[in-house]
Amino acid sequence: MLKQPSDYAGDRTSKDLAESVTRMLTDVYVSRIRNLADLKELRGSGEKAGKPQVLLFTDKEAVTSLYKGLSMQLRRGLEFGLVHSAAEEVVREFGVESFPTVLVLKVGGGVETYTGESKAPALREYLLGFMSAETTEAVDDAAADANSGDKAAAWSFVRQVEGLSELGSLEAREDLALMALHGAEGEDGCKAARQAFLAAAGEMQAVVDTLLVSVPAADLAHGSEGAKALTRIGVAVSELVADPCELQVILLPFGKDKADLDMQLKYTGPPEGKELQRWVTGEIPNLVSELNDMTASEFLTTDPSEGKFPVTPKVLLFTNKDEAPGVFRALALALRGRANMAFAWVQANSRGARGVMESFKPPRVPALLVVMPTIVPDENNPSEPKLRFGMQPYFGSLKFTPMKSFLEQLASQFEMSSGVVHDPDIIQKTLPQITNQAEFQEHCTEPAGMCLLALLDGKADGFADEHKNLLAAAMQQARSGGALHFAWLDALKHKSVMQAFGVMGSDLPVLVALSAKRLRFAALQHSPGAEGSTSSRLRPEQISRFLSDVLSAKIKTEPLQALPEIREGDSDSDAADGGGAGAGADGADGAAVEEFDLSDILSEEVEGGAVGGTKAERLREIEEQLKAEEEARKAAEKKTKAKKKKSKKSKKSKAASEEL
């Protein structure tokens, strides 16, 4: 629990994941060996500490990720150095002829050359052989034990980046961001300054997004775009040019469009993590209420979501401090908008909070407690329901990261149960949007079981509620391990799909239960809403009843000649060549129907006999509507072109008269 995780917000590809991880590696444990004097210094420190020295001879300027990782892992038992091919006297000293080459200088004398493959496992195993048994055991224990006390883990939340490529996105985001900047001059890359900041960060908690930025000389040049951007956020560029390794620590404030806020703050205190943390948390906006006997009732009964969530979790911190601790304010800020959570603190030794303390009886002080108020009926007085409080105590360390992890897990549970989810990965996994044929196959036809495909109008006023209701149903099915899987598409952009299921624009939204294997479907039928109504027509009770009917085989199905094809430019076509609902072999109207039998679908049994007919009149109606829409679109385009042409003529005429 003492390890400090860092949230990953990039793309889920191997390349992006690898780049994100390697950015967190550091070369502060690798010494640059530029001449024999540097070599002597490294050998001296190694001999004194009883550590063999590892030398990497390379023609690359930057330290590789592999070498960074090894130096971080094995620094307890080895000293690491890097020799560039340009350091000719050191290269001659050891007679190195090819690059890269790895040498190990043993304590007391002797040199060995590594001849194995240039892969981390093999090289690590080789280097472990030069370490003492005690040190090797300590390294293995550190890798396996999260509570090893390894300071490197404490600052792992610090993102080490080169250049100012992330500055624009940081300024556009609402969250605070802490940036420690140094120049990149010198081959050591300001190693001492970086190591000092990382040591301080090891004492600080991950209360804000923290970056250690190496600024290249090009961005420090007078008049450059980089220099202008640095000046905008409060960096003294001239000082950074004069002393590139004198760190400047800047806090970008809370709020969007930080470039317009003109509130950037510069840290001038001592390089100590706790002092730095106090400074940062002092700038965090206070989203935390103070709870006492007078304010408790209103706080506990208020629902910020106004009924969108079934529960309103209240996160309470019981403390003897005179104000809300900075770390707790940071928690409230980091989790704002998640699962309808509200945050409050209670001064445990205050006379004004005795009733609150008696009601909740925290196991200790300080303590964190999540209270979940729910309304329950009162048998004696049905007109006035009671408020009951469920409680979830937190027993972990009162540090930012473990508390945040605990609350995020609870938030995810609340969001999944309510269907109000903000995590795009969860949403896409549970209720994916289909935009092309490959996605249709991946989410609707390939998985076993039945596909619940929602045809929605993404621009309709009721879309958000319809999507939320479907997401809640999809999450409930996912938790129960049911055989139904959900997806949705913006139907007006894929009119061939609408035609395949016999759906017109005025019918939307429609929920289709599709058996891709048996080419049969059933649609959730509903009555059109009142004229001018914008309310959702896929209400939770309708969806629930439809799913129940599907699962209990109480619903009629219709045949498909073929599965829908999702084509590019579908919304602009008349989709006249689509298969169509019930496009059976006999071409007759009045298609046959059959009972849904879920056990047949799940066991992949195939029904024998002829497939039913078509709904010819319905298809003709859809085709006519689509053609009418296409004609209207072409007419509108023609009208627009005519207006433009007329406008040009008018301008020409006006210009001619002005010339005259």
Coordinates of N, CA and C in Angstrom, one line a residue, residues 148-244:
S148 N 9.0 -2.6 1.1 CA 10.4 -2.8 1.3 C 11.1 -1.5 1.7
G149 N 10.3 -0.3 1.7 CA 10.9 0.9 2.0 C 11.7 1.6 0.9
D150 N 11.6 1.1 -0.3 CA 12.3 1.6 -1.5 C 11.8 3.0 -1.8
K151 N 12.7 4.0 -1.6 CA 12.3 5.3 -1.9 C 11.9 5.6 -3.4
A152 N 12.5 4.8 -4.3 CA 12.2 5.0 -5.7 C 10.7 4.8 -5.9
A153 N 10.0 3.9 -5.2 CA 8.6 3.7 -5.4 C 7.8 4.9 -4.9
A154 N 8.3 5.6 -3.9 CA 7.6 6.7 -3.4 C 7.4 7.9 -4.4
W155 N 8.4 8.0 -5.3 CA 8.3 9.1 -6.3 C 7.9 8.6 -7.6
S156 N 7.4 7.4 -7.7 CA 7.1 6.8 -9.0 C 5.9 7.6 -9.7
F157 N 5.2 8.4 -8.9 CA 4.1 9.1 -9.5 C 4.6 10.3 -10.3
V158 N 5.9 10.7 -10.1 CA 6.4 11.8 -10.9 C 6.7 11.4 -12.3
R159 N 6.2 12.1 -13.2 CA 6.4 11.8 -14.7 C 7.6 12.6 -15.2
Q160 N 8.6 11.9 -15.7 CA 9.8 12.5 -16.2 C 9.7 12.7 -17.7
V161 N 9.7 13.9 -18.1 CA 9.4 14.2 -19.6 C 10.5 15.1 -20.1
E162 N 10.7 15.1 -21.4 CA 11.7 16.0 -22.0 C 10.9 16.9 -22.9
G163 N 11.2 18.2 -22.8 CA 10.5 19.2 -23.7 C 9.2 19.6 -23.1
L164 N 8.5 20.5 -23.9 CA 7.3 21.2 -23.4 C 6.1 20.6 -24.1
S165 N 6.1 19.4 -24.6 CA 5.0 18.9 -25.5 C 3.7 18.8 -24.7
E166 N 3.8 18.6 -23.3 CA 2.6 18.4 -22.5 C 2.1 19.6 -21.9
L167 N 2.8 20.8 -22.1 CA 2.4 22.0 -21.5 C 1.0 22.4 -21.9
G168 N 0.7 22.4 -23.2 CA -0.6 22.8 -23.7 C -1.7 22.1 -23.1
S169 N -1.6 20.7 -23.0 CA -2.7 19.9 -22.5 C -2.8 20.2 -21.0
L170 N -1.7 20.4 -20.3 CA -1.8 20.7 -18.8 C -2.5 22.0 -18.6
E171 N -2.3 23.0 -19.4 CA -2.9 24.3 -19.3 C -4.4 24.2 -19.6
A172 N -4.8 23.4 -20.5 CA -6.2 23.2 -20.9 C -7.0 22.5 -19.9
R173 N -6.4 21.6 -19.1 CA -7.1 20.8 -18.1 C -7.5 21.6 -16.9
E174 N -8.5 21.1 -16.2 CA -9.0 21.8 -15.0 C -8.1 21.5 -13.8
D175 N -7.5 20.4 -13.7 CA -6.8 19.9 -12.6 C -5.5 20.7 -12.4
L176 N -5.0 20.8 -11.1 CA -3.8 21.4 -10.8 C -2.6 20.5 -11.4
A177 N -1.5 21.2 -11.6 CA -0.3 20.4 -12.1 C 0.9 21.1 -11.5
L178 N 1.8 20.2 -11.0 CA 3.1 20.7 -10.4 C 4.2 20.4 -11.4
M179 N 5.0 21.4 -11.8 CA 6.1 21.2 -12.7 C 7.4 21.6 -12.1
A180 N 8.4 20.7 -12.1 CA 9.7 21.0 -11.7 C 10.6 21.1 -13.0
L181 N 11.1 22.2 -13.3 CA 11.8 22.4 -14.6 C 13.3 22.6 -14.4
H182 N 14.1 22.1 -15.3 CA 15.5 22.4 -15.3 C 16.0 22.4 -16.8
G183 N 17.1 23.0 -17.0 CA 17.7 23.0 -18.3 C 18.3 21.7 -18.6
A184 N 18.5 21.4 -19.9 CA 19.1 20.1 -20.2 C 20.5 20.2 -20.6
E185 N 21.2 21.3 -20.2 CA 22.6 21.5 -20.6 C 23.5 20.5 -19.8
G186 N 24.6 20.1 -20.4 CA 25.5 19.2 -19.7 C 25.1 17.8 -19.9
E187 N 26.1 16.9 -20.0 CA 25.9 15.5 -20.3 C 25.2 14.8 -19.2
D188 N 25.4 15.3 -18.0 CA 24.7 14.6 -16.8 C 23.2 15.0 -16.7
G189 N 22.7 15.9 -17.6 CA 21.3 16.2 -17.5 C 20.9 16.7 -16.2
C190 N 21.7 17.5 -15.5 CA 21.4 18.1 -14.2 C 21.0 16.9 -13.2
K191 N 21.8 15.9 -13.2 CA 21.5 14.7 -12.4 C 21.3 15.1 -10.9
A192 N 22.2 15.9 -10.3 CA 22.0 16.2 -8.9 C 20.7 16.9 -8.6
A193 N 20.3 17.9 -9.4 CA 19.1 18.6 -9.2 C 17.9 17.7 -9.3
R194 N 17.9 16.8 -10.3 CA 16.8 15.9 -10.5 C 16.7 14.9 -9.3
Q195 N 17.9 14.4 -8.9 CA 17.8 13.5 -7.8 C 17.3 14.1 -6.5
A196 N 17.7 15.4 -6.3 CA 17.2 16.1 -5.1 C 15.7 16.3 -5.2
F197 N 15.1 16.6 -6.3 CA 13.7 16.8 -6.4 C 13.0 15.4 -6.2
L198 N 13.5 14.4 -6.8 CA 12.9 13.0 -6.6 C 12.9 12.6 -5.2
A199 N 14.0 12.9 -4.5 CA 14.1 12.6 -3.0 C 13.0 13.4 -2.3
A200 N 12.8 14.7 -2.6 CA 11.8 15.4 -2.0 C 10.4 14.9 -2.3
A201 N 10.2 14.5 -3.6 CA 8.9 13.9 -4.0 C 8.6 12.6 -3.3
G202 N 9.7 11.9 -2.9 CA 9.5 10.7 -2.1 C 8.8 10.9 -0.8
E203 N 9.0 12.1 -0.2 CA 8.3 12.5 1.0 C 7.0 13.1 0.8
M204 N 6.7 13.5 -0.4 CA 5.4 14.1 -0.8 C 4.5 13.1 -1.3
Q205 N 3.2 13.3 -1.1 CA 2.2 12.3 -1.7 C 1.7 12.8 -3.0
A206 N 1.1 11.9 -3.8 CA 0.7 12.2 -5.2 C -0.6 13.0 -5.2
V207 N -0.6 14.2 -4.5 CA -1.8 14.9 -4.4 C -2.2 15.7 -5.7
V208 N -1.2 15.9 -6.5 CA -1.5 16.5 -7.8 C -0.6 15.9 -8.9
D209 N -1.0 16.1 -10.1 CA -0.2 15.6 -11.3 C 1.2 16.3 -11.2
T210 N 2.3 15.5 -11.1 CA 3.6 16.1 -10.9 C 4.5 15.6 -12.0
L211 N 5.3 16.6 -12.6 CA 6.2 16.4 -13.7 C 7.6 16.9 -13.4
L212 N 8.6 16.2 -13.8 CA 10.0 16.7 -13.8 C 10.4 16.9 -15.2
V213 N 10.5 18.1 -15.6 CA 10.7 18.5 -17.0 C 12.1 18.9 -17.4
S214 N 12.7 18.3 -18.4 CA 14.0 18.7 -18.9 C 13.7 19.6 -20.1
V215 N 14.1 20.8 -20.0 CA 13.8 21.8 -21.1 C 15.1 21.9 -22.0
P216 N 14.9 21.6 -23.2 CA 16.1 21.7 -24.2 C 16.5 23.2 -24.4
A217 N 17.7 23.4 -24.9 CA 18.2 24.7 -25.1 C 17.4 25.5 -26.1
A218 N 16.8 24.8 -27.1 CA 16.0 25.5 -28.1 C 14.8 26.2 -27.5
D219 N 14.3 25.6 -26.4 CA 13.1 26.3 -25.8 C 13.5 27.3 -24.8
L220 N 14.8 27.5 -24.6 CA 15.2 28.6 -23.7 C 15.8 29.8 -24.5
A221 N 15.9 29.6 -25.8 CA 16.5 30.7 -26.6 C 15.6 31.9 -26.6
H222 N 16.2 33.1 -26.5 CA 15.4 34.3 -26.5 C 14.5 34.5 -27.7
G223 N 13.2 34.8 -27.4 CA 12.2 35.0 -28.5 C 11.6 33.7 -29.0
S224 N 12.0 32.5 -28.5 CA 11.5 31.3 -29.0 C 10.1 31.0 -28.5
E225 N 9.3 30.2 -29.1 CA 8.0 29.9 -28.6 C 8.0 29.2 -27.3
G226 N 9.1 28.4 -27.1 CA 9.2 27.7 -25.8 C 9.5 28.7 -24.7
A227 N 10.3 29.7 -24.9 CA 10.6 30.7 -23.9 C 9.4 31.5 -23.6
K228 N 8.6 31.8 -24.6 CA 7.3 32.5 -24.4 C 6.4 31.7 -23.5
A229 N 6.3 30.4 -23.8 CA 5.4 29.6 -23.0 C 5.9 29.4 -21.6
L230 N 7.2 29.3 -21.4 CA 7.7 29.2 -20.0 C 7.5 30.5 -19.2
T231 N 7.7 31.6 -19.9 CA 7.4 32.9 -19.2 C 5.9 33.1 -18.8
R232 N 5.1 32.6 -19.7 CA 3.6 32.6 -19.4 C 3.2 31.9 -18.1
I233 N 3.9 30.8 -17.9 CA 3.6 30.0 -16.7 C 4.4 30.4 -15.4
G234 N 5.2 31.4 -15.6 CA 5.9 32.0 -14.4 C 7.4 31.6 -14.3
V235 N 7.9 30.9 -15.3 CA 9.3 30.5 -15.2 C 10.2 31.7 -15.5
A236 N 11.3 31.9 -14.7 CA 12.3 32.9 -15.0 C 13.3 32.3 -16.0
V237 N 13.0 32.5 -17.3 CA 13.8 31.9 -18.4 C 15.3 32.3 -18.3
S238 N 15.5 33.6 -18.0 CA 16.9 34.1 -17.9 C 17.7 33.4 -16.8
E239 N 17.0 33.1 -15.7 CA 17.7 32.4 -14.6 C 18.0 31.0 -15.0
L240 N 17.1 30.4 -15.8 CA 17.3 29.0 -16.2 C 18.4 28.9 -17.2
V241 N 18.5 29.9 -18.0 CA 19.7 29.9 -19.0 C 21.0 30.1 -18.2
A242 N 21.0 31.0 -17.2 CA 22.2 31.3 -16.4 C 22.6 30.1 -15.6
D243 N 21.6 29.4 -15.1 CA 21.9 28.2 -14.2 C 20.9 27.1 -14.6
P244 N 21.2 26.3 -15.6 CA 20.2 25.3 -16.1 C 19.8 24.3 -15.0

